[in-house]
Short mmCIF file of C-alpha atoms in Angstrom, two decimals:
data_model
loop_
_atom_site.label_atom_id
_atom_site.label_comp_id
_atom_site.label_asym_id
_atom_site.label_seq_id
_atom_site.Cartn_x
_atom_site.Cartn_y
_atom_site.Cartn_z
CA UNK A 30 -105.02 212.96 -27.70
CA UNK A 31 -103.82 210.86 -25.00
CA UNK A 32 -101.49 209.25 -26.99
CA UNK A 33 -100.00 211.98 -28.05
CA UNK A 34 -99.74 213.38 -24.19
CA UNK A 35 -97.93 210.13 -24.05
CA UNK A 36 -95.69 210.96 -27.15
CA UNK A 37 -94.73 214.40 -25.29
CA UNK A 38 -93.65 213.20 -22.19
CA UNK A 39 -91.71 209.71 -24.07
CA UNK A 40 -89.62 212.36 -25.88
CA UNK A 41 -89.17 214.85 -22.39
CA UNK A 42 -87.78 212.03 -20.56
CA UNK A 43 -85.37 210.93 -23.54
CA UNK A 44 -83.88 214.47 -23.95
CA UNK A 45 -83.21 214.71 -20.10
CA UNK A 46 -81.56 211.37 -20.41
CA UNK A 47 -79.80 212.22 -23.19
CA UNK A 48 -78.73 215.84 -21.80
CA UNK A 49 -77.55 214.14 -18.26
CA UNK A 50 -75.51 211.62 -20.44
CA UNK A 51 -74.03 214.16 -22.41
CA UNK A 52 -73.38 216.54 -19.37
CA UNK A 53 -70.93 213.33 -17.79
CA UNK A 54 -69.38 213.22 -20.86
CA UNK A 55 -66.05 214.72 -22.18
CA UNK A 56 -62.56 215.08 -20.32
CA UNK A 57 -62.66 215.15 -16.37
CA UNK A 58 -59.24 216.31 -14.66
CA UNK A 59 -58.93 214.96 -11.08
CA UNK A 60 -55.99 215.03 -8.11
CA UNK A 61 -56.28 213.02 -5.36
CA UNK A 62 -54.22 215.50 -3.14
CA UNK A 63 -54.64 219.09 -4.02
CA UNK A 64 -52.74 220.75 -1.21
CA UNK A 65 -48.88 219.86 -0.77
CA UNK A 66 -47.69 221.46 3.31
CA UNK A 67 -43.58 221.21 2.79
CA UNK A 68 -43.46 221.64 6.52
CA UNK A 69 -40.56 223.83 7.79
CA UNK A 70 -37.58 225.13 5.46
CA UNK A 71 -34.37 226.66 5.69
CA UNK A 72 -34.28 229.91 3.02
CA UNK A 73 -32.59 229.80 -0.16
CA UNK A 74 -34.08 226.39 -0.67
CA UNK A 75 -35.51 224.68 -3.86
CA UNK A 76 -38.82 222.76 -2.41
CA UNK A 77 -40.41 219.61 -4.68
CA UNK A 78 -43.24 218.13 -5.16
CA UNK A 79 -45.15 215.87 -7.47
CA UNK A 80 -49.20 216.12 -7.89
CA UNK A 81 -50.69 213.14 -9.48
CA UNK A 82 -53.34 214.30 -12.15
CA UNK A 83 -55.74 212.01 -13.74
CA UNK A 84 -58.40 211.96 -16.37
CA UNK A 85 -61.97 210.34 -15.33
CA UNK A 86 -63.41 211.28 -18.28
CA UNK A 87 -64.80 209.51 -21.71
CA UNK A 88 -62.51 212.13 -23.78
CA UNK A 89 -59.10 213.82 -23.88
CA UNK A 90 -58.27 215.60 -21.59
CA UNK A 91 -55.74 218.73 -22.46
CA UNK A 92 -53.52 220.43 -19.92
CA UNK A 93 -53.83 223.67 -21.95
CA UNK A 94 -51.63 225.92 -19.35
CA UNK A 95 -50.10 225.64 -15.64
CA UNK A 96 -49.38 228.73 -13.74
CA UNK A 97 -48.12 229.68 -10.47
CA UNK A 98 -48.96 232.86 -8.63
CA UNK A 99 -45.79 234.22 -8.56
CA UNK A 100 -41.81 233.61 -9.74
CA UNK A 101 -40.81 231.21 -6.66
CA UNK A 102 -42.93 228.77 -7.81
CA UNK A 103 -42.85 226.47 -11.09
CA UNK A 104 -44.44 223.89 -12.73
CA UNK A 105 -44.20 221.59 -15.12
CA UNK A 106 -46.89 218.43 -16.30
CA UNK A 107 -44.49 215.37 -17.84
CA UNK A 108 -47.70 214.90 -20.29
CA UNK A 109 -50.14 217.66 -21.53
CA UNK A 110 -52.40 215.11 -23.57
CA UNK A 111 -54.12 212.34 -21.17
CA UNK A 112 -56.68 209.32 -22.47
CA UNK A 113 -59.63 208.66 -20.35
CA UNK A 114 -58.35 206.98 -17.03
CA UNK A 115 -54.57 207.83 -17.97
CA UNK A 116 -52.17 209.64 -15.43
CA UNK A 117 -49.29 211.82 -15.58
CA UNK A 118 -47.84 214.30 -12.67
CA UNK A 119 -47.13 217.89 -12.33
CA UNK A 120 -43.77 218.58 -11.11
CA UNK A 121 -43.95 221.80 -8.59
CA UNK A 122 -40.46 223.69 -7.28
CA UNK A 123 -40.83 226.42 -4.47
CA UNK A 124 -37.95 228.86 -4.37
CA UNK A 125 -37.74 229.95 -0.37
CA UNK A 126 -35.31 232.46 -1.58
CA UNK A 127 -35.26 235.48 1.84
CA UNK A 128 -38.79 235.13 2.53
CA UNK A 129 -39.44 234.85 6.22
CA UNK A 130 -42.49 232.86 7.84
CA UNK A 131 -45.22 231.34 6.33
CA UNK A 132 -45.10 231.08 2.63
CA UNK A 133 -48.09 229.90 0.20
CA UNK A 134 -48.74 229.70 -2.88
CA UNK A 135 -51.09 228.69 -6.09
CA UNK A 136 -50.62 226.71 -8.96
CA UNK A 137 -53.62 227.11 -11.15
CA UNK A 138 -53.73 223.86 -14.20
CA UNK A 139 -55.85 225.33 -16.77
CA UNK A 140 -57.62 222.29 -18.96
CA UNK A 141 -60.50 221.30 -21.51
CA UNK A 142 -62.50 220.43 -18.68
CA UNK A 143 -65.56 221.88 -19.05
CA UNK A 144 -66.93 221.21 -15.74
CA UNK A 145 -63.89 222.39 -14.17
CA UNK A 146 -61.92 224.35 -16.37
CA UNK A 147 -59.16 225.56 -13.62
CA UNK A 148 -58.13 223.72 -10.99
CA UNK A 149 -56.16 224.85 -8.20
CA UNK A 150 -53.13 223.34 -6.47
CA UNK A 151 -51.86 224.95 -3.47
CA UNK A 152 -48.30 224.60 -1.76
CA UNK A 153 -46.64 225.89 1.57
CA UNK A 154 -44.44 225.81 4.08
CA UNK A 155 -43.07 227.37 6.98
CA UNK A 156 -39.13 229.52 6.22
CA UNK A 157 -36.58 229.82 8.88
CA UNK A 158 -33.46 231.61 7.86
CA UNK A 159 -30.69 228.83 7.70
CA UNK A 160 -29.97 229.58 11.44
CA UNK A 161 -30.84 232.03 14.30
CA UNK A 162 -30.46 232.48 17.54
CA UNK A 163 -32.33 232.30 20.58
CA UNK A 164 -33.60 233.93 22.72
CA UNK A 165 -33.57 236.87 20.18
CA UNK A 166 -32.55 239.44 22.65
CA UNK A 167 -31.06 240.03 26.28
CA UNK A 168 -32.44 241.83 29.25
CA UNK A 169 -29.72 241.13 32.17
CA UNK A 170 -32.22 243.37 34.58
CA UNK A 171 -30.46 245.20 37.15
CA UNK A 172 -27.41 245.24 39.14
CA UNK A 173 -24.31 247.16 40.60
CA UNK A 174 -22.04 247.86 38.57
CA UNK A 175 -19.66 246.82 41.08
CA UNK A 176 -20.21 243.34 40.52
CA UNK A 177 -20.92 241.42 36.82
CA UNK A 178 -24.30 240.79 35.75
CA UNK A 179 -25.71 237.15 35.93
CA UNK A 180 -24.81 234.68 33.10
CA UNK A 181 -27.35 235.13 30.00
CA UNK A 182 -27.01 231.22 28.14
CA UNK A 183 -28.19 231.23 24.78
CA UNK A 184 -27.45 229.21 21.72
CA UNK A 185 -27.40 229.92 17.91
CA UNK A 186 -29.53 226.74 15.98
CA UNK A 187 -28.41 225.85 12.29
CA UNK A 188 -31.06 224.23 10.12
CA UNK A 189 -30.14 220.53 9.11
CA UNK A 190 -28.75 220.22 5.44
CA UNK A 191 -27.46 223.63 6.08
CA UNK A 192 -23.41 224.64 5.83
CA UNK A 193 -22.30 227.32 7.57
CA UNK A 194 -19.19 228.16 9.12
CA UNK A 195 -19.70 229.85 12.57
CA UNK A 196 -16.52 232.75 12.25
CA UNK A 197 -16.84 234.62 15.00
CA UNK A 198 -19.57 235.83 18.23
CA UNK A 199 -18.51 239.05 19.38
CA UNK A 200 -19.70 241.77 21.86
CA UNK A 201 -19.78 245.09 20.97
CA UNK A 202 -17.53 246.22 23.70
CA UNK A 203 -15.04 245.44 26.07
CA UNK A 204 -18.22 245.77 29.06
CA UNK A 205 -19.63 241.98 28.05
CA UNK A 206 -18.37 238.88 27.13
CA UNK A 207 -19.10 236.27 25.73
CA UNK A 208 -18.05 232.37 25.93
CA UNK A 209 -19.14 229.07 24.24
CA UNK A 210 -19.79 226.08 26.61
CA UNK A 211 -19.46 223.11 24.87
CA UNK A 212 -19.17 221.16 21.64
CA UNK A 213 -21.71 221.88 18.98
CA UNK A 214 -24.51 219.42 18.87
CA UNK A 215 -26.79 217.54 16.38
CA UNK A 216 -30.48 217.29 17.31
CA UNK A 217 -32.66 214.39 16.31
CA UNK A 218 -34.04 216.94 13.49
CA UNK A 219 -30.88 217.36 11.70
CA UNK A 220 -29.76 220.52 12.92
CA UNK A 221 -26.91 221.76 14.52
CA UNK A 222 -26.74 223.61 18.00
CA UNK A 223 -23.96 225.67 19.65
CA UNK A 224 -24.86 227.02 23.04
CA UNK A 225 -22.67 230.21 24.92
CA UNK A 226 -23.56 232.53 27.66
CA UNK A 227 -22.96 236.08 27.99
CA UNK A 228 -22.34 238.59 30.69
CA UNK A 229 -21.46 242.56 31.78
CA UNK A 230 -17.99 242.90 33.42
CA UNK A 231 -18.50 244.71 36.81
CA UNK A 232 -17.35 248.20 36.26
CA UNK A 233 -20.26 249.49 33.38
CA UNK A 234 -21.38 253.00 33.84
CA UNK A 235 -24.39 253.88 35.83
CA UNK A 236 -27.99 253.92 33.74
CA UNK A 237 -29.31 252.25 31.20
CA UNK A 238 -26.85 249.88 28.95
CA UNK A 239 -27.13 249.00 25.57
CA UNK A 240 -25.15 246.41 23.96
CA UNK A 241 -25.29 244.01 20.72
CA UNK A 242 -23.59 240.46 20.43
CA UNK A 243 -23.50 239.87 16.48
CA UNK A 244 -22.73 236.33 14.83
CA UNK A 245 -20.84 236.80 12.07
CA UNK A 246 -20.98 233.35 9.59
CA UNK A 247 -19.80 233.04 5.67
CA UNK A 248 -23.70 232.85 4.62
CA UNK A 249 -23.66 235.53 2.18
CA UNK A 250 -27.45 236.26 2.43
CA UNK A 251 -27.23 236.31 5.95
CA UNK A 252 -23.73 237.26 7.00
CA UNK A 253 -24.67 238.33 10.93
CA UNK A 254 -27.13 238.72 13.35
CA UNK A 255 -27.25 241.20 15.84
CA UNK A 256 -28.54 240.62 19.23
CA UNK A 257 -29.34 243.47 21.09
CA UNK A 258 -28.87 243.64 24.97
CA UNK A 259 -29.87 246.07 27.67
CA UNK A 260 -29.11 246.05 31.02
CA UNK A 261 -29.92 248.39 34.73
CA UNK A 262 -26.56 249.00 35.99
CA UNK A 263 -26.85 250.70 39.26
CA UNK A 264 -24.44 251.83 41.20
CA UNK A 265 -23.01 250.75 44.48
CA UNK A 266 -25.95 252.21 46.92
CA UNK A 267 -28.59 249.98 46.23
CA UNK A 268 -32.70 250.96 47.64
CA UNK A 269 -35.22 248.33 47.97
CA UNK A 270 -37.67 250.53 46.65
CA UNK A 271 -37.45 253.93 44.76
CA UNK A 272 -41.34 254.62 45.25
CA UNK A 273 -43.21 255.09 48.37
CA UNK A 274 -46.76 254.99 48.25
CA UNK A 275 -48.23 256.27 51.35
CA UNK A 276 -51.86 256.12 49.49
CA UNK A 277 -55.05 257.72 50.97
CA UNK A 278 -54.54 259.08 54.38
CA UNK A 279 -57.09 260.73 56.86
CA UNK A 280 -56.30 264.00 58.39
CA UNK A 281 -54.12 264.33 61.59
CA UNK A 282 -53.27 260.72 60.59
CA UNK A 283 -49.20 259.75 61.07
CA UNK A 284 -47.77 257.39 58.64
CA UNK A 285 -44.61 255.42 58.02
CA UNK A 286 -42.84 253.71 55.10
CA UNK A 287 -39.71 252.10 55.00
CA UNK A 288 -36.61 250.94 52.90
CA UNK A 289 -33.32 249.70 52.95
CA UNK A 290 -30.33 251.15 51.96
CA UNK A 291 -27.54 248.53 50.97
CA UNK A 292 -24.17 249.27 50.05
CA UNK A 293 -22.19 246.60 46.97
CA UNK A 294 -18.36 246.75 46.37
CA UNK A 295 -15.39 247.26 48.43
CA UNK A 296 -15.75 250.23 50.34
CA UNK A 297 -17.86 250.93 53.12
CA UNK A 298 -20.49 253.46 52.98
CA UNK A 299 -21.23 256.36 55.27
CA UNK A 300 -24.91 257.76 54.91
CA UNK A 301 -23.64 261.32 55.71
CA UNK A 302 -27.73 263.35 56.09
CA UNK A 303 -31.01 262.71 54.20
CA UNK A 304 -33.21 265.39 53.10
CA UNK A 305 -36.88 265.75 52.68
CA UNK A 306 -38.12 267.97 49.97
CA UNK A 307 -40.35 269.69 49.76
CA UNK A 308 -39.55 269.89 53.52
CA UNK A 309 -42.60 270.39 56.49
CA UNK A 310 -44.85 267.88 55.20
CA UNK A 311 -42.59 264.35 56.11
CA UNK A 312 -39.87 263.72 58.65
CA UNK A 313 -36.96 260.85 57.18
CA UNK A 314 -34.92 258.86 60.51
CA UNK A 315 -31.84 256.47 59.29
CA UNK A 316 -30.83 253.35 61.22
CA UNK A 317 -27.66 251.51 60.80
CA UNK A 318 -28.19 247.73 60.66
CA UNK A 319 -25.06 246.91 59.31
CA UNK A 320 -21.82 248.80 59.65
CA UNK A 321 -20.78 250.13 56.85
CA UNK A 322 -23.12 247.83 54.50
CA UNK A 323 -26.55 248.13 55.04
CA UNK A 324 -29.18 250.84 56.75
CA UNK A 325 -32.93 251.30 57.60
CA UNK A 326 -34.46 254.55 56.23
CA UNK A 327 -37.95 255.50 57.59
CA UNK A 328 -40.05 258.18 55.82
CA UNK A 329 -43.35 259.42 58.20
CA UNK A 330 -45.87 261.28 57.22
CA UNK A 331 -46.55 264.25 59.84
CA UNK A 332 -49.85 264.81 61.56
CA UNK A 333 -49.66 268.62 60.49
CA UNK A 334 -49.54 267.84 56.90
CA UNK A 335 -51.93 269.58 54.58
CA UNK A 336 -54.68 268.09 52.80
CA UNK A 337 -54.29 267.15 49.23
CA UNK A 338 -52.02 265.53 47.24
CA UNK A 339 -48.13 265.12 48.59
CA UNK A 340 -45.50 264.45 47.07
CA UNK A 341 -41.59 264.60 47.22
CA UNK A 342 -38.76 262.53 47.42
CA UNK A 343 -35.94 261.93 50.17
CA UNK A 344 -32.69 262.63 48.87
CA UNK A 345 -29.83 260.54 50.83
CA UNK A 346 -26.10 262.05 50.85
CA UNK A 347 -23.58 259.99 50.74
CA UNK A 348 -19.34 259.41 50.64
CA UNK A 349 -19.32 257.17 47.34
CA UNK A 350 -17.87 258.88 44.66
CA UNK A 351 -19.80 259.58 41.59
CA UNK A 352 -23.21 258.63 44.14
CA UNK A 353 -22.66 261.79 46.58
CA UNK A 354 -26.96 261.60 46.43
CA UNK A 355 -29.47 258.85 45.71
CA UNK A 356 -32.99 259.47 45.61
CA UNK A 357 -36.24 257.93 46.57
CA UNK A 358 -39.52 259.37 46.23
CA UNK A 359 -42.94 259.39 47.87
CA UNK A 360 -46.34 260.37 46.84
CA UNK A 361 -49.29 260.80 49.40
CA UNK A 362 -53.30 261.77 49.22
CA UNK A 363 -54.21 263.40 52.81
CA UNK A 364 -58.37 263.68 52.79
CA UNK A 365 -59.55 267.09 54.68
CA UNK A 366 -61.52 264.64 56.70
#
C-alpha cells in the first residue's frame, strides 16, 4: 500500500513538472521599449519610429496582425515569421495632421503567443501648429484717448523644420499699429522667432475697444491667426477712483472720501459744478490743485443722513466736449445706532 502511495505522488510530481515545462514552452513575443514619447511636433507631420520585437520562446512565433487605434497611425513588422531568439522591428508612422495638444495612440501586435496573445505599443507626442503667437491676446488696460496706449511686444514663433513665409501682420483698423523690431531669429531649438509690438493711436473713441491683429502666412492649413485686443479708452477727465465706499457708519457720524480729478490732452479743463444725487444725504466741495490740470473732489457724508443703506453718485460738469459730465459713485450703510 505504501508503495503504491509512493507510486501516486512519483507520477503527481512528474505531471506538474511536465505541465510547468510545457506551460514555458511555445512562441514568446517580447519589446524591450513598449512606449515611444515623440516629444513636441509641428502639425501636418509624419512621426517614426522603430520597436524592436523579439521571440524568447522555444517555437515560432507569428505576427498574425498589427493594428493601430485609429487612421494617423500605421504599422508595419519587416518580418511576420520569427525563430526562437530572432528579431525583427515594427515600423510605426504618426500622422499629426490638425490635431492640437497632446496626441496618443495604440498599436496593438496581435501574435501566436499564447501567454500574451496582444501586446500593446503605445506612441505620443505633444502638436503645436507650425507657428503661433504669443501672448495669444492683448489687454492694453486703460488710458485717454488723448494720448496712445503703451507698447504691447509680442512675437510670432515658427517651429524648426517648418517653411513659412510671414506675408503680412495687420491691424484691423487704422486705431493700432503695428511694427516689427528686429531681424527674425533662430533659437537653439530650431525655430524661428520674429518679435513686433503693437499700440492704439491717441484719438480712439471713448469705452470699451475691440481690435484683432491677424498674421496672414502661405500655410494653407493655417493661413492666419487672429489676435484679439481690447482696450479702456477713457477720455480726457481722468478719476482716481469711480467707487466710493464709505462702508458702515454710526448715526450722527460725518464722513469724508476723496478723489482726484485729472485732466490729459491739450486743453485745460474747467470743473464748471458737481452734483450730488440723490441730493440731502452727502455734500461734494472741489479744490483746484492744479490750474487747469488737476483738482481735489471731496464727498462727506452728512450727520442728518438717514439710516440704511445710501447710495448715489456725484456727477461733475465739465467744458470738454463730448465729457460735459463724468460720474463717480458712492455707496454707504448708516446703522440707526
Amino acid at each position: 500500500m505504501d508503495a503504491m502511495k509512493k507510486l501516486v505522488v512519483s507520477l503527481l510530481i512528474l505531471a506538474g513538472s511536465l505541465s510547468a515545462q510545457s506551460s514555458s514552452r511555445g512562441p514568446r513575443i517580447s519589446c524591450p521599449r513598449e512606449t515611444w514619447d515623440f516629444g513636441k511636433a509641428a502639425q501636418q507631420k509624419e512621426l517614426k519610429h522603430a520597436f524592436e520585437i523579439k521571440n524568447t520562446g522555444d517555437d515560432v512565433l507569428e505576427i498574425r496582425q498589427v493594428i493601430p487605434s485609429c487612421n494617423c497611425a500605421a504599422a508595419m513588422p519587416e518580418k511576420k515569421r520569427l525563430s526562437p531568439s530572432e528579431s525583427t522591428v515594427i515600423n510605426v508612422t504618426l500622422k499629426t495632421l490638425t490635431f492640437k495638444g497632446r496626441l496618443e495612440k495604440i498599436i496593438t501586435v496581435v501574435s501566436n503567443d499564447r501567454h500574451r496573445p496582444q501586446l500593446r505599443l503605445n506612441v505620443s507626442g505633444e502638436v503645436l501648429p507650425p507657428y503661433y503667437v504669443k501672448p495669444s491676446s492683448f489687454n492694453f488696460g486703460k488710458f485717454s484717448k488723448s494720448d496712445p496706449s503703451k507698447e504691447i511686444p509680442f512675437t510670432i514663433v515658427t517651429l524648426g523644420g517648418t517653411q513659412i513665409e510671414i506675408k503680412e501682420v495687420m491691424p484691423s483698423s487704422d486705431l493700432m499699429s503695428v511694427r516689427s523690431t528686429g531681424d527674425a531669429e533662430t533659437r537653439a531649438d530650431g525655430s524661428v522667432m520674429r518679435s513686433y509690438v503693437a499700440q492704439v493711436k491717441a484719438g480712439a473713441s471713448v469705452g470699451l475697444l475691440r481690435e484683432n491683429i491677424t498674421v496672414v502666412t502661405d500655410f494653407k492649413n493655417l493661413a492666419k491667426i487672429v489676435i484679439p485686443v481690447t482696450a479702456d479708452v477713457a477720455g480726457e477727465v481722468l478719476l482716481s477712483l469711480q467707487n466710493l465706499n464709505f462702508g458702515a457708519c454710526k448715526l450722527g457720524q460725518e464722513k469724508s472720501k476723496e478723489f482726484i480729478v485729472n485732466k490729459s490732452g491739450a486743453a485745460d479743463l474747467a470743473i464748471q459744478g458737481v452734483d450730488v444725487l440723490p441730493s440731502g444725504r452727502f455734500d461734494a466741495a472741489v479744490e483746484e490743485l492744479e490750474k487747469g490740470r488737476k483738482y481735489k473732489v471731496r464727498v462727506t457724508l452728512r450727520k442728518d443722513a438717514k439710516p440704511g443703506y445710501l447710495k448715489g453718485s456725484v456727477n461733475i460738469r465739465t467744458n470738454c466736449p463730448g465729457e460735459k459730465t463724468v460720474r463717480a459713485w458712492f455707496h454707504a450703510y448708516v446703522s440707526k445706532k
